[in-house]
PDB file of C-alpha atoms and ligand atoms in Angstrom:
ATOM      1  CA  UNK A 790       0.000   0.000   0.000  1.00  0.00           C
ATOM      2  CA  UNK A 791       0.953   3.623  -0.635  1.00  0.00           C
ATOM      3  CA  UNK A 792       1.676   6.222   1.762  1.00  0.00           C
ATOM      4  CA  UNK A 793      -1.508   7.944   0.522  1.00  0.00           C
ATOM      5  CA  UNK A 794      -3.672   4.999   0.769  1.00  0.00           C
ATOM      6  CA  UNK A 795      -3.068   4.555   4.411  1.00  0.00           C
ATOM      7  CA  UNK A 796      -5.792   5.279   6.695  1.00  0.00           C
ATOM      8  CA  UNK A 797      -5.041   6.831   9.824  1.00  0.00           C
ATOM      9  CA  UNK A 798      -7.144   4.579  12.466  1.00  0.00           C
ATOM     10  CA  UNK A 799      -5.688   5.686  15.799  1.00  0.00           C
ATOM     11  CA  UNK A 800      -4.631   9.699  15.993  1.00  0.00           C
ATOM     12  CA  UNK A 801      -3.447  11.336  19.202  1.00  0.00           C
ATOM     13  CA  UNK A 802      -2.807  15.185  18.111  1.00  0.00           C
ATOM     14  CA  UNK A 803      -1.261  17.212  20.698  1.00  0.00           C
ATOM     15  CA  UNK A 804      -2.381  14.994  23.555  1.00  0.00           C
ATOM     16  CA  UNK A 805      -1.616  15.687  27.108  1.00  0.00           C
ATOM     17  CA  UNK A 806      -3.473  14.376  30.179  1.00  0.00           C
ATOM     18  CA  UNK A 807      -2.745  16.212  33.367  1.00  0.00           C
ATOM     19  CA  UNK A 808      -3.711  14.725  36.537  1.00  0.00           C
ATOM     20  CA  UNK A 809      -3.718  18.032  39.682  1.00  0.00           C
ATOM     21  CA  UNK A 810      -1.392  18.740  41.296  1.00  0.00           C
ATOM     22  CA  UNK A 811       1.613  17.717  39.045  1.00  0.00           C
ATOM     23  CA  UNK A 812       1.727  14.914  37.151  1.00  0.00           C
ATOM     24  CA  UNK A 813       1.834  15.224  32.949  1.00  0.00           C
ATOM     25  CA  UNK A 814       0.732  11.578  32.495  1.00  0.00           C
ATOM     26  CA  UNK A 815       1.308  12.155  28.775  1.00  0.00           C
ATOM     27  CA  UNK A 816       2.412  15.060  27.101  1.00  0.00           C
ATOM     28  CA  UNK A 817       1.995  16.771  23.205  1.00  0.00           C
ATOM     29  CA  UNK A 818       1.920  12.976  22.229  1.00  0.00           C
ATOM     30  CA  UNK A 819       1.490  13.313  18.105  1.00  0.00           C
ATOM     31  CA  UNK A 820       0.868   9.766  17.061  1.00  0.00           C
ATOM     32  CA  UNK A 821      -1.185   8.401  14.222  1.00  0.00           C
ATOM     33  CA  UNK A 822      -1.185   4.394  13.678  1.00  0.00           C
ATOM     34  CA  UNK A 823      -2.898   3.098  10.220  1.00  0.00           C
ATOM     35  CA  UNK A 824      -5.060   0.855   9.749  1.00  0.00           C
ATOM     36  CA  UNK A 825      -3.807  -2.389   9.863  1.00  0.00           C
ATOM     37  CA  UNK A 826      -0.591  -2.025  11.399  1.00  0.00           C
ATOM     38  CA  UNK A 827       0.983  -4.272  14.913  1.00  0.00           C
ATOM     39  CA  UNK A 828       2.555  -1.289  16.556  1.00  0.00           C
ATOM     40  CA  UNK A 829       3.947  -1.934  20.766  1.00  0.00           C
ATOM     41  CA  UNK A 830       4.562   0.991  23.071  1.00  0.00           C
ATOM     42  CA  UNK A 831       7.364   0.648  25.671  1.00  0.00           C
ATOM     43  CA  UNK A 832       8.615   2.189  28.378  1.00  0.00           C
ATOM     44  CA  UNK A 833       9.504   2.484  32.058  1.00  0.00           C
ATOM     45  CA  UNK A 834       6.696   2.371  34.496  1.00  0.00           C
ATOM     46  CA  UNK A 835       4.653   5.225  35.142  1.00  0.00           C
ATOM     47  CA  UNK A 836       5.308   6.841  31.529  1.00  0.00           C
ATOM     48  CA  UNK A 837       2.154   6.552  30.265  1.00  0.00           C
ATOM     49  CA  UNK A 838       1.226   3.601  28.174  1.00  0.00           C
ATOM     50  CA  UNK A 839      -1.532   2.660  29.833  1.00  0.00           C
ATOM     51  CA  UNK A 840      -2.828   6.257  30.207  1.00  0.00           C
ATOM     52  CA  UNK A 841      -2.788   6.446  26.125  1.00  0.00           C
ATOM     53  CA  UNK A 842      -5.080   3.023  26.478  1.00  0.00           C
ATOM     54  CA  UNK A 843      -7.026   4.373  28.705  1.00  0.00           C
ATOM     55  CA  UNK A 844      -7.475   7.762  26.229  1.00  0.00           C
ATOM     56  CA  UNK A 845      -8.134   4.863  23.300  1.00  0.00           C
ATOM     57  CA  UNK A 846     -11.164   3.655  24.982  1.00  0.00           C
ATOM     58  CA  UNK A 847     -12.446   6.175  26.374  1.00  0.00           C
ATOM     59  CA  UNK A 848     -11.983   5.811  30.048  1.00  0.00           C
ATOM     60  CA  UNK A 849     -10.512   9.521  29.941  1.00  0.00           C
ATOM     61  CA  UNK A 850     -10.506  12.425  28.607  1.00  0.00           C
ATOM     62  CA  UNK A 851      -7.298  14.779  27.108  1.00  0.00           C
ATOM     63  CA  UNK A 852      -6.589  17.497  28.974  1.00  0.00           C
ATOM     64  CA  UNK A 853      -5.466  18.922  25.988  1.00  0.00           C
ATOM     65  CA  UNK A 854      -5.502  17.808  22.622  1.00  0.00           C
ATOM     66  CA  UNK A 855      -7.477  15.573  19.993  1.00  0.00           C
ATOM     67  CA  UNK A 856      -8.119  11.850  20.290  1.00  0.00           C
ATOM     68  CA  UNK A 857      -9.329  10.561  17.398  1.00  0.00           C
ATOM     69  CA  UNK A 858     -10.309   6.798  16.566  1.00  0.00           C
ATOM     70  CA  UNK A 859     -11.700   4.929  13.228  1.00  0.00           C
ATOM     71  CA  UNK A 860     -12.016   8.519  12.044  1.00  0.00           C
ATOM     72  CA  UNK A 861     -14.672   9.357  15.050  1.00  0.00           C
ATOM     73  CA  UNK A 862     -13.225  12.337  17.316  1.00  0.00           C
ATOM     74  CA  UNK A 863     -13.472  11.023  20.744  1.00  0.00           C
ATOM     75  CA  UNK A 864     -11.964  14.006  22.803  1.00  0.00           C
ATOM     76  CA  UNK A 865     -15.564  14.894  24.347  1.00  0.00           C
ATOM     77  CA  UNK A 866     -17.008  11.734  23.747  1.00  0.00           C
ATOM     78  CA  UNK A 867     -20.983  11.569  24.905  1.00  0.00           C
ATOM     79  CA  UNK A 868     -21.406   9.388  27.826  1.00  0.00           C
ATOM     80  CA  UNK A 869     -23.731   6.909  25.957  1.00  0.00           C
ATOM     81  CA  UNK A 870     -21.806   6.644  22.890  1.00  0.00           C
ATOM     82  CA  UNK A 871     -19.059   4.740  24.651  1.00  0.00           C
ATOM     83  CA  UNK A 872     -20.271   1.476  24.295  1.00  0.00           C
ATOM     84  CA  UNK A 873     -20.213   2.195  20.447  1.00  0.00           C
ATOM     85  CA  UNK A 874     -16.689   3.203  20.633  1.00  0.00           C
ATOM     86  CA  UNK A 875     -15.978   0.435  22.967  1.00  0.00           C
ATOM     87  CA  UNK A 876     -17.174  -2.194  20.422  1.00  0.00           C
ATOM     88  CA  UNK A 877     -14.727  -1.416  17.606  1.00  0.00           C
ATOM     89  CA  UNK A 878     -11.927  -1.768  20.552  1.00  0.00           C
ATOM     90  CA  UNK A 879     -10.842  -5.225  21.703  1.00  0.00           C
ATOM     91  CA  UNK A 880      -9.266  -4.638  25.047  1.00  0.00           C
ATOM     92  CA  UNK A 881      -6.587  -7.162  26.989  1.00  0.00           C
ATOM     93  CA  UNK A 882      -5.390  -6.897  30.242  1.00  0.00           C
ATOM     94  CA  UNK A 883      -2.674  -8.485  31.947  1.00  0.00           C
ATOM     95  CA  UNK A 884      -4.790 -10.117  34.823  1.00  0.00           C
ATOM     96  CA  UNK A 885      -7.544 -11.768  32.951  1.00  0.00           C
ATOM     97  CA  UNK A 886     -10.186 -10.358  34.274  1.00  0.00           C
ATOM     98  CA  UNK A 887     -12.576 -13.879  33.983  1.00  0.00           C
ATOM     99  CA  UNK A 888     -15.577 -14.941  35.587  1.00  0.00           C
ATOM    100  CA  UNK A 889     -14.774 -17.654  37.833  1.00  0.00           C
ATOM    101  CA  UNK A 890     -17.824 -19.317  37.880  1.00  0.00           C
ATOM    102  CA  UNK A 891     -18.138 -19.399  34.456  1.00  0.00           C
ATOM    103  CA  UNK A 892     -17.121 -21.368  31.707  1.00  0.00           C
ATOM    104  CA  UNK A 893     -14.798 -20.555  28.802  1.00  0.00           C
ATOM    105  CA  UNK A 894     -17.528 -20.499  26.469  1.00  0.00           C
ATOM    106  CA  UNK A 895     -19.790 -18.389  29.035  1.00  0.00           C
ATOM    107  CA  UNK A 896     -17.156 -16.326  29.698  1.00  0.00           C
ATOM    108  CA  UNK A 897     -17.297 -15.256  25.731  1.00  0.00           C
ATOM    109  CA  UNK A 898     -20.732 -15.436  25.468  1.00  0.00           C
ATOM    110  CA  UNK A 899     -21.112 -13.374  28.138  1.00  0.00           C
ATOM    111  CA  UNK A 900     -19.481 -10.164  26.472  1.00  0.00           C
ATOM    112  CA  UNK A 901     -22.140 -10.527  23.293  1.00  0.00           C
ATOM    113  CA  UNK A 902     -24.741 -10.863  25.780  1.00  0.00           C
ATOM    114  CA  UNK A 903     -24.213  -7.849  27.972  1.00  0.00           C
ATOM    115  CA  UNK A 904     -24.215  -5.941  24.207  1.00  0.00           C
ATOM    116  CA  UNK A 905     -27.886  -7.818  23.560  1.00  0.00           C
ATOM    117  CA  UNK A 906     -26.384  -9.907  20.931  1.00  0.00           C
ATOM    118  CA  UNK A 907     -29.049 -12.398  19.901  1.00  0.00           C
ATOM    119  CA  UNK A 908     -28.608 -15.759  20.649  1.00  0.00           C
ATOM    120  CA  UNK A 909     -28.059 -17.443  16.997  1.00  0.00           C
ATOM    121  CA  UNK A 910     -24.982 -14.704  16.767  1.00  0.00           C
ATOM    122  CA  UNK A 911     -23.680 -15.985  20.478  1.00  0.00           C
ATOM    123  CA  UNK A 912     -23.942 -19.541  19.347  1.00  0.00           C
ATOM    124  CA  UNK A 913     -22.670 -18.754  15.981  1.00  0.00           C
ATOM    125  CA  UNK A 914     -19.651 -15.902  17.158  1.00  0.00           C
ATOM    126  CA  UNK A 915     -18.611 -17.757  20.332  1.00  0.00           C
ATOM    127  CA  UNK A 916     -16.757 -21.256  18.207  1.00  0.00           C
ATOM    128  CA  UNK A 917     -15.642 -18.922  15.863  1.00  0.00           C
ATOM    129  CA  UNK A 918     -13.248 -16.796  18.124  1.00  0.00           C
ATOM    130  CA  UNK A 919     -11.887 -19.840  20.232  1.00  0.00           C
ATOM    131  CA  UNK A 920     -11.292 -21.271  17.463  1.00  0.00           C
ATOM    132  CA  UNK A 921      -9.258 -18.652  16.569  1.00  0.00           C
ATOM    133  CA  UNK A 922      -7.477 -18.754  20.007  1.00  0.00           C
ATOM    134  CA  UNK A 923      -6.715 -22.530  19.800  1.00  0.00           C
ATOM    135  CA  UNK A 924      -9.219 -23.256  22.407  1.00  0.00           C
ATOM    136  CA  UNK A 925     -12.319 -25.463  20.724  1.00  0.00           C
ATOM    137  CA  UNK A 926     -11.628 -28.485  22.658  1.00  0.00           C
ATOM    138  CA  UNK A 927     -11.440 -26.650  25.954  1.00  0.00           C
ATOM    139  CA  UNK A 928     -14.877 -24.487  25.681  1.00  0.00           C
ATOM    140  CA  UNK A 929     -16.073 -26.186  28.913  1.00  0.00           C
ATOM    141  CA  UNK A 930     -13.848 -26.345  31.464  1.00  0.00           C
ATOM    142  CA  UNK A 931     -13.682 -23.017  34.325  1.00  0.00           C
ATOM    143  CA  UNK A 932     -10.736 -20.790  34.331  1.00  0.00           C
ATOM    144  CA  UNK A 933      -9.202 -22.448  37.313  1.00  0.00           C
ATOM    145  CA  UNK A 934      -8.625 -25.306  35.443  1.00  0.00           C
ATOM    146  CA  UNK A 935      -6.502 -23.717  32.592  1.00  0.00           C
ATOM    147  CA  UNK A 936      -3.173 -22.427  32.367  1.00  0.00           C
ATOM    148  CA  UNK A 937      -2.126 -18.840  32.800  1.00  0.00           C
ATOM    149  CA  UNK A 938      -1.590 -18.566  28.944  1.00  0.00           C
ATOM    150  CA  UNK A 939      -5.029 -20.571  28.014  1.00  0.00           C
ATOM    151  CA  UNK A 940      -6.751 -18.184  30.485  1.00  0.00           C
ATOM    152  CA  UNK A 941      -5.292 -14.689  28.503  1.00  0.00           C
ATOM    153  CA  UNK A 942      -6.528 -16.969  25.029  1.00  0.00           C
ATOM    154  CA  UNK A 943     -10.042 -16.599  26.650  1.00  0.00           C
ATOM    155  CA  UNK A 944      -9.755 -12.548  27.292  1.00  0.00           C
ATOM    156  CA  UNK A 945      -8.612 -12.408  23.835  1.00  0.00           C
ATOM    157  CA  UNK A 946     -11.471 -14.431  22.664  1.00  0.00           C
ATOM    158  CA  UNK A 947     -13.628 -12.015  24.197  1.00  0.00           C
ATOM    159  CA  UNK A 948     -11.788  -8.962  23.350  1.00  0.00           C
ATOM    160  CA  UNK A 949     -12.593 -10.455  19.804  1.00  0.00           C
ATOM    161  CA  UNK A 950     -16.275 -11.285  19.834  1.00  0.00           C
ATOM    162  CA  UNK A 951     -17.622  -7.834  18.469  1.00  0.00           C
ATOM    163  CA  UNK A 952     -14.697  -8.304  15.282  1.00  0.00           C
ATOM    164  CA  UNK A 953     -13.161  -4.850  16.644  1.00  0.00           C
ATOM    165  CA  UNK A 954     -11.021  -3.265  13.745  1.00  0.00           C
ATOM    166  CA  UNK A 955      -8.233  -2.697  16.702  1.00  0.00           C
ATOM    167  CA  UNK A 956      -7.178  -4.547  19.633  1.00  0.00           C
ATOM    168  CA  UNK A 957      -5.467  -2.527  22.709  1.00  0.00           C
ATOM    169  CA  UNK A 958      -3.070  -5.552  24.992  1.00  0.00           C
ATOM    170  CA  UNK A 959      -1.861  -3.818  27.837  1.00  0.00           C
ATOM    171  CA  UNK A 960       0.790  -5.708  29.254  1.00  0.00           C
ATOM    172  CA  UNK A 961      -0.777  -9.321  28.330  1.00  0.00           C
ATOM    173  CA  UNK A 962       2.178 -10.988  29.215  1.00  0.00           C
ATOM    174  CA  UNK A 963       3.259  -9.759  32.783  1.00  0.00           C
ATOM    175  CA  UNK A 964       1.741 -12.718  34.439  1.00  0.00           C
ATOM    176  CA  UNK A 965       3.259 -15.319  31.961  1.00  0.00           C
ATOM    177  CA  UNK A 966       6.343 -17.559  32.018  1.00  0.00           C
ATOM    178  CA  UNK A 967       8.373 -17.211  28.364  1.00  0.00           C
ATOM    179  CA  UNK A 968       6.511 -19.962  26.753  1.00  0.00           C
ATOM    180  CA  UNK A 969       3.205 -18.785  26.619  1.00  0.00           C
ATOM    181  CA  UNK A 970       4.350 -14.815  26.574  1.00  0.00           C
ATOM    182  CA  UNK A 971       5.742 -16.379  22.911  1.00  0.00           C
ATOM    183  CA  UNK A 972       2.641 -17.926  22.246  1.00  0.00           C
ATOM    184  CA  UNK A 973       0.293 -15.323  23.326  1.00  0.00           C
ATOM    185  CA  UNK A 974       2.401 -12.687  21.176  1.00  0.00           C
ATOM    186  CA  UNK A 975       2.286 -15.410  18.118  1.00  0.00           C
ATOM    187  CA  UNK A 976      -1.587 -15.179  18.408  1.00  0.00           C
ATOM    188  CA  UNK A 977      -1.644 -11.162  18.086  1.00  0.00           C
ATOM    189  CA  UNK A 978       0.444 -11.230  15.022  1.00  0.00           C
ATOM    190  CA  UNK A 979      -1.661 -13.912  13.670  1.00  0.00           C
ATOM    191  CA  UNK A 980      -4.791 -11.455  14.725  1.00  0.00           C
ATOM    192  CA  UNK A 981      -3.124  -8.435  13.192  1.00  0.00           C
ATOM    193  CA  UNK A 982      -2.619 -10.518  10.276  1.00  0.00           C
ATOM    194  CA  UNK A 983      -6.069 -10.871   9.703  1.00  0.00           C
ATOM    195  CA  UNK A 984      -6.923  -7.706   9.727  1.00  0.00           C
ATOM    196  CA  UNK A 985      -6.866  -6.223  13.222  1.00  0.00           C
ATOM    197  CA  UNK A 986      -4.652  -3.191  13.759  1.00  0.00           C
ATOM    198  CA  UNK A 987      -2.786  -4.655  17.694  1.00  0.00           C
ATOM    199  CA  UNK A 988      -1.262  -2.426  20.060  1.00  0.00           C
ATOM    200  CA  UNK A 989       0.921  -3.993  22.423  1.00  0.00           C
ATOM    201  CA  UNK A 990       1.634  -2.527  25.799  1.00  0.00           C
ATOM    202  CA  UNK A 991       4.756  -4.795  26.851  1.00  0.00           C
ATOM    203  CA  UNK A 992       7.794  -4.526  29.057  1.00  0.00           C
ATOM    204  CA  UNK A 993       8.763  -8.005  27.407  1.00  0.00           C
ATOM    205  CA  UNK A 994      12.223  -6.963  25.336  1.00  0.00           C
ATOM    206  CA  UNK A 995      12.439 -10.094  23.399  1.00  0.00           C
ATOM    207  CA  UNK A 996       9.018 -10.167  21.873  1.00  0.00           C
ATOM    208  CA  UNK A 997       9.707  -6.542  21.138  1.00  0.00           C
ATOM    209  CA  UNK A 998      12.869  -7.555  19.461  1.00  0.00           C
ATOM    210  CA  UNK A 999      11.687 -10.478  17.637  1.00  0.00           C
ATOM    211  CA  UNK A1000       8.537  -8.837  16.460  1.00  0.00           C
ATOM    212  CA  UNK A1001      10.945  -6.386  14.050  1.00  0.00           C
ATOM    213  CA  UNK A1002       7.412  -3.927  13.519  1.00  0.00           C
ATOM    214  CA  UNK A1003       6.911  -0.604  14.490  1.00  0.00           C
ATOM    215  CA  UNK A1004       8.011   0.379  18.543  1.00  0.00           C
ATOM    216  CA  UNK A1005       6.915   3.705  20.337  1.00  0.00           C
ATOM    217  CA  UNK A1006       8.988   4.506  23.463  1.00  0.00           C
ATOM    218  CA  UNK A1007       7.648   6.566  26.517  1.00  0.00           C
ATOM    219  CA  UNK A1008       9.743   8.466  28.389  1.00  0.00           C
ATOM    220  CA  UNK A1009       8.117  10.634  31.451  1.00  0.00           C
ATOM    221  CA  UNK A1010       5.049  11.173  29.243  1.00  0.00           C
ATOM    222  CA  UNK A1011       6.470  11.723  25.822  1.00  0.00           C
ATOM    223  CA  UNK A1012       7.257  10.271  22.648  1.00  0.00           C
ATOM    224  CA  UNK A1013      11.433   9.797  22.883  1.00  0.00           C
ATOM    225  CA  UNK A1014      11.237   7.056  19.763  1.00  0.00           C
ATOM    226  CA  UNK A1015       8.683   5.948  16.800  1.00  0.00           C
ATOM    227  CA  UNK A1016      10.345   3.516  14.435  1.00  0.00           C
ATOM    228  CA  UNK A1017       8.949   1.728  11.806  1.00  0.00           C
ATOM    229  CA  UNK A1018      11.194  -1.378  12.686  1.00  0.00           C
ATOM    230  CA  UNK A1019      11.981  -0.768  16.031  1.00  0.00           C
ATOM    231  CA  UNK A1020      14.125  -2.520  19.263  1.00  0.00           C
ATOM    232  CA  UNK A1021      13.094  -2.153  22.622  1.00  0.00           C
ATOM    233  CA  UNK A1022      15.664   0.106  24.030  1.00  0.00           C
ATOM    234  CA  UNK A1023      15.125   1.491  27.636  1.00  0.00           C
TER     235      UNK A1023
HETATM  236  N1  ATP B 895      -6.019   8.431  37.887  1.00  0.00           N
HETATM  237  C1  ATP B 895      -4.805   8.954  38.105  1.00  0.00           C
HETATM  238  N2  ATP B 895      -4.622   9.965  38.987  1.00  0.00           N
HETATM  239  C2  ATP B 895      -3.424  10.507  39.199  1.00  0.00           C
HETATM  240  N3  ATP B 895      -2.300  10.117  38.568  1.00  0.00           N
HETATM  241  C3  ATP B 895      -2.404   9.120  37.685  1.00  0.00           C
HETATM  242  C4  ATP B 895      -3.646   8.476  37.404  1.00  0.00           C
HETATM  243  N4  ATP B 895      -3.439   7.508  36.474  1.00  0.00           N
HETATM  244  C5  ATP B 895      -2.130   7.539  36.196  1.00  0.00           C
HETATM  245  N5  ATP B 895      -1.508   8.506  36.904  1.00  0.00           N
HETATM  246  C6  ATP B 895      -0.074   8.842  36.833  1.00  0.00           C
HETATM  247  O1  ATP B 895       0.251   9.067  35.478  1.00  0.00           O
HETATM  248  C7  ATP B 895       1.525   8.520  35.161  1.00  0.00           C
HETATM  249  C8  ATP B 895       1.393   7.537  34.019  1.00  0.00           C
HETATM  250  O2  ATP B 895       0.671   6.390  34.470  1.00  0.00           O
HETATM  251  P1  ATP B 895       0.407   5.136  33.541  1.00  0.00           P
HETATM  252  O3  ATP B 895      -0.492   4.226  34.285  1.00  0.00           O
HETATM  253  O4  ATP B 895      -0.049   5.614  32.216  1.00  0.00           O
HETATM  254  O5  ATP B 895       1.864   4.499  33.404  1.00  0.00           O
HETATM  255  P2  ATP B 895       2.367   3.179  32.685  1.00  0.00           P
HETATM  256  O6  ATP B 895       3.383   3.594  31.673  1.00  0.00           O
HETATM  257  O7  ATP B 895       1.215   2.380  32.206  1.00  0.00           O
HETATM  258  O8  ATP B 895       3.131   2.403  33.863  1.00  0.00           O
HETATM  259  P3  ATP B 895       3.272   0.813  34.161  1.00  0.00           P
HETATM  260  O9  ATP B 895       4.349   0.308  33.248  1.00  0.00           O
HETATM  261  O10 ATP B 895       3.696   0.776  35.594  1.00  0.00           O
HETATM  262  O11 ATP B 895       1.941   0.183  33.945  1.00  0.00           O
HETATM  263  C9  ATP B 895       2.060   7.937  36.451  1.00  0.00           C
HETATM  264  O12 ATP B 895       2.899   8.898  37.059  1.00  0.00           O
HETATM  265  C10 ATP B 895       0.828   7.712  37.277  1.00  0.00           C
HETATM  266  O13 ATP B 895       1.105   7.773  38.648  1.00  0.00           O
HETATM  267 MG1   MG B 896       0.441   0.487  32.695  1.00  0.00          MG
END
């Protein structure tokens, strides 16, 4: 694809978020990430990676600046348009966040219901993305009875049930040994590769490293680095 053709999906102009009395989470960020790309953010803690997430989604607001997702101007977002935004955003944390008490395929389910998805799209959407997450065979067992890396395949099931043109991992790996961190990072490129633009929030250097795609670096707030093909250098 051209330069031209690319379509900006994710723009921070001029975005700082101040939180009284003196802390620039983020400061006169200028990002844009197209459509389509794998892009991870890095940087020390307390630099603000997860404050630009939390900007992405919605969960706050700029102090300054424009947020701008999927071409939709977010900055002063109406209260019940979230859930719209929130739709076209997969979102994956680094503790799980699952329902005990409920099964892997109830835990997915249970993210189309809550968005009064009828029931021939749950039974029809909820194979599909487990599938996609290597987990058909395991659809009925309870999170307590699956690994720590089978347990972050079912958040990214979910994150995945409303086909979200971008998926937001912050830190998805922190609570993993170095086998499944590999395989959970394997499954986002494989997700970016069909079609989803993935940002990865990730303090993991070799993933960053092996993943040779773009790498925005945090330092105190600000963009310090944006490269195309970059290294995780802190
Ligand atoms: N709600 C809040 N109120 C006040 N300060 C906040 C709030 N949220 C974040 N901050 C501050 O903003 C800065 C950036 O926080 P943020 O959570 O974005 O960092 P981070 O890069 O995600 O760090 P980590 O790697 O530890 O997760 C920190 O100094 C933090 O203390
Ligand atoms: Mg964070």
């Amino acid at each position: 694809m051209s330069e031209e053709n690319k379509v900006p999906i994710i723009q921070f102009r001029n975005v700082s978020k101040f939180y009284p009395p003196h802390t620039y989470a983020v400061r006169d960020v200028n990002v844009a990430i197209n459509s389509g790309e794998f892009v991870s953010i890095v940087g020390q803690s307390g630099t603000g990676k997860t404050t630009l997430v939390r900007l992405i989604i919605a969960e706050e607001h700029p102090t300054k600046g424009r947020v701008i997702v999927g071409g939709w101007d977010i900055t002063n977002i109406r209260h019940g348009d979230i859930p719209l935004l929130r739709r076209q955003i997969g979102v994956v944390f680094q503790d799980f966040k699952l329902l005990p008490r409920k099964t892997v395929r109830e835990n997915v389910a249970f993210a189309l219901q809550v968005a009064g998805a009828a029931r021939a799209q749950v039974r029809e959407v909820v194979p599909q993305v487990l599938a996609i997450v290597g987990l058909e065979t395991k659809m009925d067992r309870f999170p307590h009875q699956l690994s720590g890396g089978e347990q972050q395949r079912v958040s990214i099931a979910r994150a995945l049930v409303h086909r979200p043109k971008i998926l937001v991992a912050d830190e998805p790996t922190g609570n993993l040994d170095s086998i499944n961190t590999r395989e959970i990072i394997d499954l986002l490129v494989k997700i970016n590769e069909l079609g989803t633009t993935v940002l990865l929030v990730t303090h993991n250097r070799d993933a960053v490293n092996s993943l040779k795609k773009r790498v925005i670096t945090l330092d105190q707030g600000i963009v310090s680095s944006d490269k195309q093909v970059g290294r995780y250098v802190l």
